[in-house]
């Protein structure tokens, strides 16, 4: 039977081909959608590292996404850093914030972890909603994209920016795939399955969970930074718990613990939203129905179905 | 090697460990016996750090490890198996062993290189599987194993740590006579300098393996001595071998 890893990589390549084909065929709106999908894929994959692999269901992951967006705006607009520097700075801010939040949150498990991440996210949202410096509930606008006129292309061109975002999504996928295949990544899965046993085998469980939480926070901040540049605008809405909840839905629809599933889930989510919202005002209702259907019937989401094909092909070898 | 000093532990009003002084010398094969509820597993949990004592100390070598976490103690060389199989359900036998070996080889933090590239870890997993008799099941999901094989893997995980001190909580419980005999042979074949503390109800296994015995009763050390001394002790016979068996 083909190994789980090979199958996953194959699926990822197919997904990338689909993205590139859509890129070639896309009009202006097509590029907008592709950009949204790529950014949501980055955000969802970072959450999958937590929820799918390590078993940490966070309902406050949008806090790091939003922080990345706000940090990008602050560095770019207030400190007048270049867009690249602002992006790098945003990733550092996301990592540091996740390190701080994680240092107490990772010790909790189950519903307590969910509640603390939710509370932190809501607190940050409430702060930014009131904060004058960051534009309160109006947010801030005018965030710049990197200036690459020297090499003859413009990031302000939607076709260029969508390709850049797809490129970032590929990079993040490759990075996270490396992590989950590494000894460290295998231990994250073991922590998920049986924390007390890995501890008895010598694993400093909290430290490993904190490392994963920090990495996920940094990547979420990168997604936030790209969103800020994409929209040239940020608002506290980026940090609401519904943003976290949507990302969690994307990961579950895509298939927990598969990375590429989260990316595929992002595609399904953005396209479904786009098409359904054009047809009916009750699109959220239908999305909800779809979600319930996936959870009830598809086992482990989209990737669960894809992996079932692999096992079917492998025959009764098991 | 491993030593306790005046160890006490209560759950509410129930005192489960009472002034326990236990010394395990290097290479000793020490059996811990006593009726159900005597506090044997609790004593294990105090030695491995899963529980903290109300009073008393645990020393490893000359170091006071009373406040050390379970993972720090495991890294220092104290490994244990559990009374109830405590495995990674959802993984295969090989993946279970690799998880333990990853930790004992000190590469758990490596996130930039695929686990698949460490071929010596895979070799080690196979030799461990051979040692505990699960070679034919290496790629089988743990959930598909028989109880006895799960039990053998449970011991395999502890051995994967290359421990200095090995604590086994009723390793042969629920095993068939054949499996028990294999387990006994395997345990007798462990390196001479390994220190073993084993909770065991099967007296044949015990007399075959142990050179020291501690009898625990209501959390108190009732008797300590060689297997022969234990056999001859009226006190132990009355309390333990008497009506119970
Ligand atoms: N975590 C716990 N909380 C409360 N009581 C416990 C706990 N663990 C063990 N006990 C009680 O302590 C006593 C000793 O248990 P244990 O150490 O498992 O005995 P043994 O392993 O010798 O059979 C039993 O009466 C058990 O019910
Ligand atoms: Mg017990």
XYZ file of C-alpha atoms and ligand atoms in Angstrom:
591
model
C 0.000 0.000 0.000
C 1.162 3.511 -0.719
C 2.303 5.208 2.483
C 0.156 7.804 4.160
C 2.872 10.394 3.545
C 3.209 9.725 -0.170
C -0.546 9.830 -0.620
C -0.746 13.113 1.239
C 2.031 14.623 -0.872
C 0.259 13.433 -4.037
C -2.964 15.065 -2.902
C -1.074 18.259 -2.175
C 0.414 18.304 -5.668
C -3.038 17.785 -7.209
C -4.359 20.642 -5.125
C -1.503 22.869 -6.247
C -2.177 21.987 -9.884
C -5.835 22.894 -9.369
C -4.752 26.207 -7.854
C -2.427 26.960 -10.763
C -5.033 26.041 -13.358
C -7.542 28.341 -11.673
C -4.871 31.002 -11.541
C -4.352 30.820 -15.292
C -8.090 30.990 -15.960
C -8.980 33.504 -13.290
C -10.425 36.960 -13.850
C -10.187 39.737 -11.254
C -12.676 38.071 -8.903
C -11.044 34.740 -9.487
C -7.786 36.120 -8.182
C -9.539 37.620 -5.177
C -11.018 34.213 -4.362
C -7.735 32.410 -4.909
C -5.983 34.842 -2.594
C -8.641 34.320 0.065
C -8.343 30.562 -0.275
C -4.552 30.600 -0.005
C -4.617 32.791 3.094
C -7.358 30.761 4.748
C -5.393 27.611 3.886
C -2.333 28.962 5.728
C -4.442 29.915 8.720
C -6.288 26.572 8.749
C -3.106 24.496 8.377
C -1.622 26.252 11.403
C -4.754 25.394 13.362
C -4.576 21.810 12.123
C -1.132 21.476 13.699
C -2.813 22.266 17.020
C -6.246 20.697 16.705
C -5.579 17.817 14.340
C -2.105 16.681 15.305
C -1.612 17.766 18.907
C -5.233 17.598 20.010
C -5.390 21.195 21.177
C -8.762 22.562 20.058
C -8.308 26.317 20.118
C -11.225 28.694 19.770
C -8.948 31.692 19.998
C -6.583 31.070 17.132
C -7.923 34.170 15.361
C -6.219 36.234 18.054
C -2.847 35.469 16.444
C -4.253 35.922 12.964
C -5.647 39.313 13.980
C -2.471 40.252 15.817
C -0.505 39.521 12.670
C -2.800 41.817 10.714
C -2.668 44.579 13.332
C 1.085 44.294 13.735
C 1.502 44.574 9.972
C -0.651 47.711 9.942
C 1.099 49.217 12.938
C 4.617 48.564 11.642
C 3.741 49.696 8.137
C 1.556 52.736 8.889
C 2.872 53.992 12.217
C 6.522 53.004 12.161
C 6.722 53.214 8.375
C 8.490 49.886 8.026
C 8.601 48.397 4.563
C 5.837 45.842 3.858
C 8.340 42.951 3.970
C 9.742 44.101 7.303
C 6.209 44.599 8.624
C 5.354 41.066 7.587
C 8.421 39.616 9.287
C 7.704 41.727 12.366
C 4.107 40.466 12.422
C 5.283 36.864 12.431
C 7.555 37.597 15.394
C 4.683 39.328 17.222
C 2.465 36.307 16.589
C 5.118 33.928 17.884
C 5.815 35.948 21.015
C 2.115 36.384 21.774
C 1.525 32.657 21.317
C 4.492 31.893 23.546
C 3.014 34.056 26.292
C -0.566 32.777 25.962
C 0.631 29.216 25.493
C 2.825 29.253 28.579
C -0.279 29.031 30.716
C -2.842 27.638 28.255
C -1.025 24.451 27.231
C -1.114 23.138 30.782
C -4.879 22.910 30.476
C -6.671 20.288 28.489
C -10.064 19.639 26.974
C -12.745 22.191 27.595
C -10.501 24.300 29.864
C -8.046 24.853 27.036
C -10.910 25.778 24.696
C -12.280 28.253 27.232
C -8.951 29.945 27.922
C -8.130 30.362 24.231
C -11.640 31.708 23.659
C -11.278 34.161 26.547
C -7.879 35.419 25.404
C -9.187 35.950 21.878
C -12.247 37.812 23.080
C -10.201 39.969 25.460
C -7.858 41.010 22.672
C -10.815 41.675 20.387
C -12.468 43.842 23.055
C -9.232 45.769 23.569
C -8.737 46.509 19.871
C -12.409 47.354 19.457
C -11.976 50.171 21.997
C -8.435 51.170 21.203
C -8.167 54.608 19.571
C -4.585 54.101 18.509
C -5.615 51.172 16.332
C -8.748 52.767 14.944
C -11.286 51.197 17.300
C -14.111 49.398 15.575
C -13.379 51.241 12.312
C -9.977 49.641 12.040
C -7.145 51.021 9.937
C -6.659 51.252 6.211
C -3.891 51.985 3.740
C -1.635 49.021 4.460
C 0.830 48.624 1.601
C 1.903 45.527 -0.266
C 5.578 44.992 -0.985
C 6.988 47.258 -3.685
C 8.626 45.122 -6.342
C 8.599 47.616 -9.199
C 12.376 47.196 -9.469
C 11.862 43.691 -10.843
C 9.090 44.821 -13.134
C 6.079 43.274 -11.406
C 3.546 44.830 -9.092
C 2.102 43.148 -6.035
C -0.895 45.424 -6.489
C -1.786 43.347 -9.525
C -4.320 40.785 -8.208
C -2.803 38.079 -10.418
C 0.616 38.624 -8.902
C -0.616 38.832 -5.343
C -2.743 35.694 -5.644
C 0.271 33.792 -6.944
C 2.407 35.120 -4.084
C -0.206 33.937 -1.577
C -0.377 30.497 -3.210
C 3.425 30.423 -2.976
C 3.292 31.229 0.739
C 0.688 28.502 1.232
C 3.005 26.007 -0.470
C 5.923 27.080 1.708
C 3.872 26.721 4.870
C 2.568 23.358 3.736
C 6.128 22.152 3.099
C 7.290 23.461 6.469
C 4.414 21.893 8.405
C 4.675 18.631 6.497
C 8.343 18.490 7.491
C 7.392 19.171 11.103
C 4.683 16.524 11.317
C 6.966 13.899 9.770
C 9.813 14.729 12.133
C 10.455 13.035 15.475
C 8.937 16.124 17.116
C 5.800 15.858 14.989
C 5.374 12.177 15.801
C 5.549 13.037 19.473
C 2.857 15.687 19.034
C 0.587 12.931 17.736
C 1.597 10.712 20.646
C 0.769 13.548 23.061
C -2.627 13.758 21.423
C -3.240 10.026 21.782
C -1.956 9.455 25.302
C -0.320 12.365 27.125
C 0.336 10.532 30.377
C 2.118 7.687 28.607
C 4.453 9.944 26.580
C 5.228 11.775 29.791
C 6.087 8.466 31.461
C 8.386 7.795 28.512
C 10.275 11.008 29.202
C 8.556 13.611 27.050
C 8.247 17.105 28.538
C 4.685 17.337 27.281
C 3.942 20.965 28.123
C 7.117 22.208 26.499
C 6.362 20.333 23.291
C 2.805 21.626 23.234
C 4.102 25.150 23.811
C 6.494 24.805 20.867
C 3.621 23.705 18.629
C 1.397 26.495 19.917
C 4.096 29.085 19.236
C 4.752 27.821 15.724
C 1.016 27.801 14.983
C 0.712 31.351 16.343
C 3.538 32.565 14.119
C 1.973 31.004 11.024
C -1.466 32.363 11.864
C 0.150 35.805 12.132
C 1.641 35.368 8.668
C -1.844 34.630 7.341
C -3.103 37.733 9.138
C -0.318 39.820 7.669
C -1.186 38.667 4.148
C -4.846 39.478 4.793
C -3.939 42.975 5.938
C -1.951 43.506 2.735
C -4.620 41.894 0.603
C -7.454 44.093 1.870
C -5.224 47.091 2.686
C -7.508 47.235 5.681
C -7.889 45.709 9.123
C -10.649 45.718 11.717
C -11.314 43.975 15.028
C -13.557 41.544 13.192
C -10.425 39.606 12.245
C -10.082 38.548 15.873
C -13.614 37.480 16.688
C -14.241 33.984 17.897
C -16.341 33.320 14.814
C -13.177 33.735 12.740
C -11.568 31.065 14.933
C -14.693 28.944 14.665
C -14.724 29.184 10.872
C -11.106 28.092 10.717
C -11.958 25.145 12.941
C -14.840 24.239 10.628
C -12.467 24.412 7.666
C -10.070 22.043 9.422
C -12.832 19.614 10.376
C -14.437 19.689 6.916
C -10.986 19.183 5.407
C -10.078 16.368 7.770
C -8.254 16.781 11.078
C -4.569 15.969 11.092
C -3.913 15.947 7.364
C -2.691 19.503 6.522
C -3.591 19.115 2.861
C -7.184 18.487 3.977
C -7.195 21.840 5.738
C -6.019 23.500 2.527
C -8.714 21.719 0.512
C -11.250 22.669 3.174
C -10.251 26.305 2.748
C -11.037 26.028 -0.954
C -14.422 24.458 -0.315
C -15.281 27.031 2.335
C -14.392 30.110 0.278
C -16.026 28.827 -2.911
C -19.166 27.647 -1.122
C -19.489 30.978 0.635
C -19.008 32.830 -2.620
C -21.474 30.804 -4.656
C -24.094 30.220 -1.987
C -24.173 33.830 -0.846
C -25.004 34.793 -4.429
C -27.941 32.381 -4.511
C -29.530 32.695 -1.116
C -29.477 34.896 1.958
C -29.564 31.729 4.044
C -26.169 30.573 2.842
C -24.840 30.331 6.386
C -27.654 27.926 7.143
C -26.709 25.714 4.210
C -23.052 25.878 5.174
C -24.085 24.701 8.623
C -26.052 21.806 7.150
C -23.080 20.894 5.002
C -20.815 20.925 8.040
C -23.125 18.685 10.020
C -23.333 16.341 7.033
C -19.565 16.092 6.766
C -19.149 15.420 10.461
C -21.887 12.793 10.489
C -21.197 10.957 7.255
C -17.713 11.627 5.980
C -15.812 10.510 9.076
C -12.636 12.505 8.851
C -13.821 15.096 6.345
C -12.547 15.527 2.806
C -9.200 13.958 3.517
C -10.896 11.047 5.235
C -12.559 10.243 1.923
C -9.290 10.635 0.007
C -7.454 8.387 2.447
C -10.230 5.791 2.228
C -9.404 5.514 -1.474
C -5.778 4.800 -0.597
C -6.797 2.054 1.792
C -9.244 0.623 -0.745
C -6.451 0.502 -3.340
C -4.183 -1.113 -0.772
C -6.740 -3.896 -0.558
C -7.024 -6.210 2.386
C -3.282 -6.060 3.036
C -4.168 -4.939 6.535
C 20.156 3.086 43.255
C 16.549 3.977 44.030
C 15.597 4.640 47.637
C 12.645 5.995 49.562
C 12.693 7.569 52.990
C 9.585 7.662 55.174
C 7.204 7.850 52.237
C 3.577 8.667 53.059
C 0.559 9.134 50.847
C -3.135 9.408 51.657
C -6.211 9.753 49.504
C -8.578 11.655 51.749
C -8.747 9.695 54.968
C -7.337 6.558 53.364
C -3.614 6.159 53.976
C -2.264 4.111 51.103
C 1.463 4.486 51.753
C 2.691 4.557 55.346
C 6.326 5.241 56.293
C 7.702 3.187 53.449
C 11.492 2.815 53.381
C 12.593 0.888 50.364
C 16.088 0.478 48.936
C 16.790 -0.985 45.529
C 20.442 -1.792 44.940
C 21.906 -1.797 41.472
C 21.130 -5.001 39.634
C 18.696 -6.152 42.291
C 15.616 -8.092 41.218
C 13.117 -6.908 43.739
C 9.544 -8.112 43.969
C 6.759 -6.129 45.562
C 3.851 -8.225 46.725
C 0.753 -7.747 48.800
C -3.003 -8.136 48.540
C -5.092 -6.006 46.211
C -5.379 -2.479 47.492
C -2.189 -2.771 49.540
C -0.789 0.298 47.807
C 1.675 -1.288 45.389
C 0.656 0.709 42.343
C 0.514 3.851 44.431
C 4.095 3.226 45.538
C 5.059 2.909 41.856
C 3.343 6.218 41.148
C 5.331 7.828 43.954
C 8.571 6.427 42.576
C 7.849 7.629 39.036
C 6.436 11.001 40.021
C 2.873 10.501 38.829
C 1.961 11.139 42.454
C 3.714 13.384 44.948
C 4.102 12.056 48.495
C 2.505 13.868 51.437
C 5.703 13.237 53.369
C 9.002 11.542 52.738
C 11.573 11.518 49.975
C 12.645 9.605 46.923
C 16.326 9.378 46.021
C 17.825 8.242 42.748
C 21.496 7.584 43.318
C 22.397 10.408 45.667
C 19.937 12.843 44.144
C 16.661 13.846 45.784
C 14.089 13.462 43.012
C 10.974 13.878 45.165
C 9.939 17.009 43.286
C 10.999 15.856 39.811
C 8.336 15.404 37.143
C 7.577 11.959 35.706
C 9.243 12.874 32.404
C 12.436 14.058 34.113
C 12.610 10.780 36.059
C 12.058 8.791 32.891
C 14.864 10.684 31.169
C 17.084 9.970 34.171
C 16.532 6.248 33.602
C 13.471 5.173 35.580
C 11.036 3.383 33.297
C 7.760 1.740 34.140
C 5.034 -0.397 32.714
C 1.439 0.017 33.750
C -0.956 -2.387 35.417
C -3.566 -1.551 32.785
C -2.206 -1.528 29.269
C -1.408 2.055 28.467
C -0.499 2.223 24.789
C -0.943 4.564 21.831
C -4.185 3.307 20.366
C -4.497 4.273 16.736
C -0.811 3.632 16.036
C 0.828 0.408 14.945
C 3.119 -1.673 17.138
C 6.131 -0.277 15.286
C 4.939 3.295 15.721
C 4.378 2.660 19.426
C 7.920 1.416 19.867
C 9.332 4.233 17.707
C 7.618 6.796 19.903
C 9.419 5.458 22.955
C 12.740 5.064 21.119
C 12.521 8.607 19.746
C 12.387 9.853 23.310
C 15.141 7.607 24.640
C 17.479 8.588 21.801
C 17.072 12.230 22.726
C 15.890 13.385 19.300
C 12.325 14.230 20.304
C 12.897 17.931 19.709
C 14.159 17.475 16.122
C 11.554 19.073 13.858
C 13.630 19.635 10.730
C 14.342 16.071 9.679
C 11.958 13.240 8.878
C 11.780 10.443 11.420
C 12.018 8.004 8.506
C 15.654 9.036 7.998
C 16.742 7.615 11.362
C 17.121 4.016 10.253
C 18.868 2.968 13.472
C 15.630 3.759 15.326
C 13.760 1.368 13.083
C 16.388 -1.311 13.693
C 16.023 -0.791 17.405
C 12.233 -1.069 17.139
C 12.617 -4.412 15.403
C 15.045 -5.823 17.935
C 12.761 -4.711 20.762
C 9.795 -6.301 19.030
C 11.818 -9.484 18.834
C 12.730 -9.280 22.517
C 9.126 -8.953 23.703
C 7.685 -11.222 21.012
C 5.618 -8.914 18.811
C 7.650 -9.183 15.610
C 4.794 -10.625 13.567
C 2.560 -7.757 14.611
C 4.939 -4.855 13.885
C 2.620 -3.260 11.348
C -0.625 -4.204 13.022
C -2.632 -1.504 14.759
C -2.374 -1.854 18.522
C -6.139 -2.195 18.732
C -5.972 -5.484 16.848
C -3.614 -7.157 19.348
C -4.666 -9.833 21.787
C -4.514 -8.899 25.449
C -1.343 -10.882 25.993
C 0.454 -9.242 23.074
C -0.636 -5.807 24.248
C 0.869 -6.706 27.584
C 4.149 -7.646 25.907
C 4.192 -4.367 23.983
C 3.503 -2.544 27.244
C 6.765 -3.993 28.603
C 8.478 -3.250 25.274
C 7.707 0.463 25.632
C 9.341 0.530 29.056
C 12.384 -1.392 27.810
C 12.703 1.010 24.875
C 13.972 3.605 27.318
C 17.081 1.529 28.105
C 16.294 2.064 31.750
C 18.605 1.927 34.726
C 15.637 1.049 36.929
C 12.661 -0.811 35.533
C 9.347 -0.906 37.379
C 6.874 -3.506 36.147
C 3.315 -3.457 37.455
C 1.896 -6.992 37.209
C 3.515 -7.732 33.825
C 2.094 -11.250 33.536
C -1.436 -10.497 34.733
C -3.946 -11.953 32.301
C -1.319 -13.798 30.275
C -1.589 -17.410 29.242
C 0.862 -19.894 30.879
C 2.936 -19.901 27.684
C 3.080 -16.148 27.496
C 3.958 -16.006 31.190
C 6.822 -18.439 30.682
C 8.156 -16.402 27.766
C 7.904 -13.225 29.778
C 9.783 -14.821 32.676
C 12.564 -15.992 30.376
C 12.779 -12.568 28.794
C 12.970 -10.837 32.193
C 15.665 -13.226 33.362
C 17.644 -12.377 30.258
C 17.766 -8.636 30.982
C 21.212 -7.108 31.599
C 22.662 -7.881 35.040
C 23.129 -4.251 36.021
C 19.470 -3.413 35.399
C 17.582 -2.810 38.622
C 14.138 -4.357 38.562
C 11.153 -3.781 40.805
C 8.270 -6.012 39.889
C 4.755 -6.296 41.257
C 3.777 -9.899 40.734
C 1.002 -12.148 41.980
C 2.262 -15.327 40.368
C 4.508 -16.918 43.005
C 6.276 -19.148 40.476
C 7.265 -16.146 38.414
C 8.290 -14.308 41.540
C 10.526 -17.038 42.904
C 12.018 -17.482 39.457
C 12.964 -13.844 39.033
C 13.363 -12.089 42.374
C 16.255 -12.079 44.817
C 14.594 -9.653 47.214
C 10.969 -9.387 48.238
C 9.032 -6.630 49.954
C 5.584 -7.408 51.261
C 3.188 -4.507 51.474
C 0.006 -4.589 53.518
C -2.337 -1.651 54.073
C 0.420 0.637 52.827
C 2.956 -0.603 55.369
C 6.021 -2.712 54.725
C 5.108 -5.970 56.438
C 8.214 -7.919 55.625
C 11.412 -7.667 53.677
C 13.834 -10.443 52.778
C 14.891 -13.040 50.301
C 12.267 -15.160 48.572
C 13.099 -18.097 50.854
C 12.732 -15.997 53.965
C 9.383 -14.763 52.738
C 8.242 -18.290 52.084
C 9.134 -19.280 55.601
C 7.670 -16.265 57.339
C 4.583 -17.123 59.370
C 3.487 -13.531 59.288
C 3.410 -13.296 55.510
C 1.867 -16.710 55.150
C -0.969 -15.729 57.434
C -1.651 -12.420 55.783
C -0.981 -13.174 52.212
C -0.651 -16.773 51.218
C -3.279 -17.822 53.747
C -6.971 -17.612 53.001
C -6.391 -15.667 49.786
C -4.868 -18.500 47.805
N -6.042 8.243 42.734
C -6.657 7.624 43.774
N -7.621 8.247 44.465
C -8.226 7.641 45.502
N -7.933 6.414 45.939
C -6.980 5.735 45.287
C -6.278 6.291 44.179
N -5.378 5.399 43.737
C -5.509 4.324 44.539
N -6.449 4.520 45.472
C -6.807 3.575 46.542
O -5.637 3.262 47.220
C -5.621 1.894 47.563
C -4.371 1.241 47.033
O -4.466 1.197 45.625
P -3.301 0.611 44.723
O -2.044 1.347 45.030
O -3.760 0.633 43.339
O -3.206 -0.880 45.268
P -2.552 -2.164 44.635
O -1.799 -1.779 43.417
O -1.669 -2.701 45.714
O -3.674 -3.106 44.345
C -6.900 1.288 47.036
O -7.843 1.221 48.097
C -7.336 2.267 45.981
O -8.733 2.278 45.885
Mg -2.072 -2.303 41.462
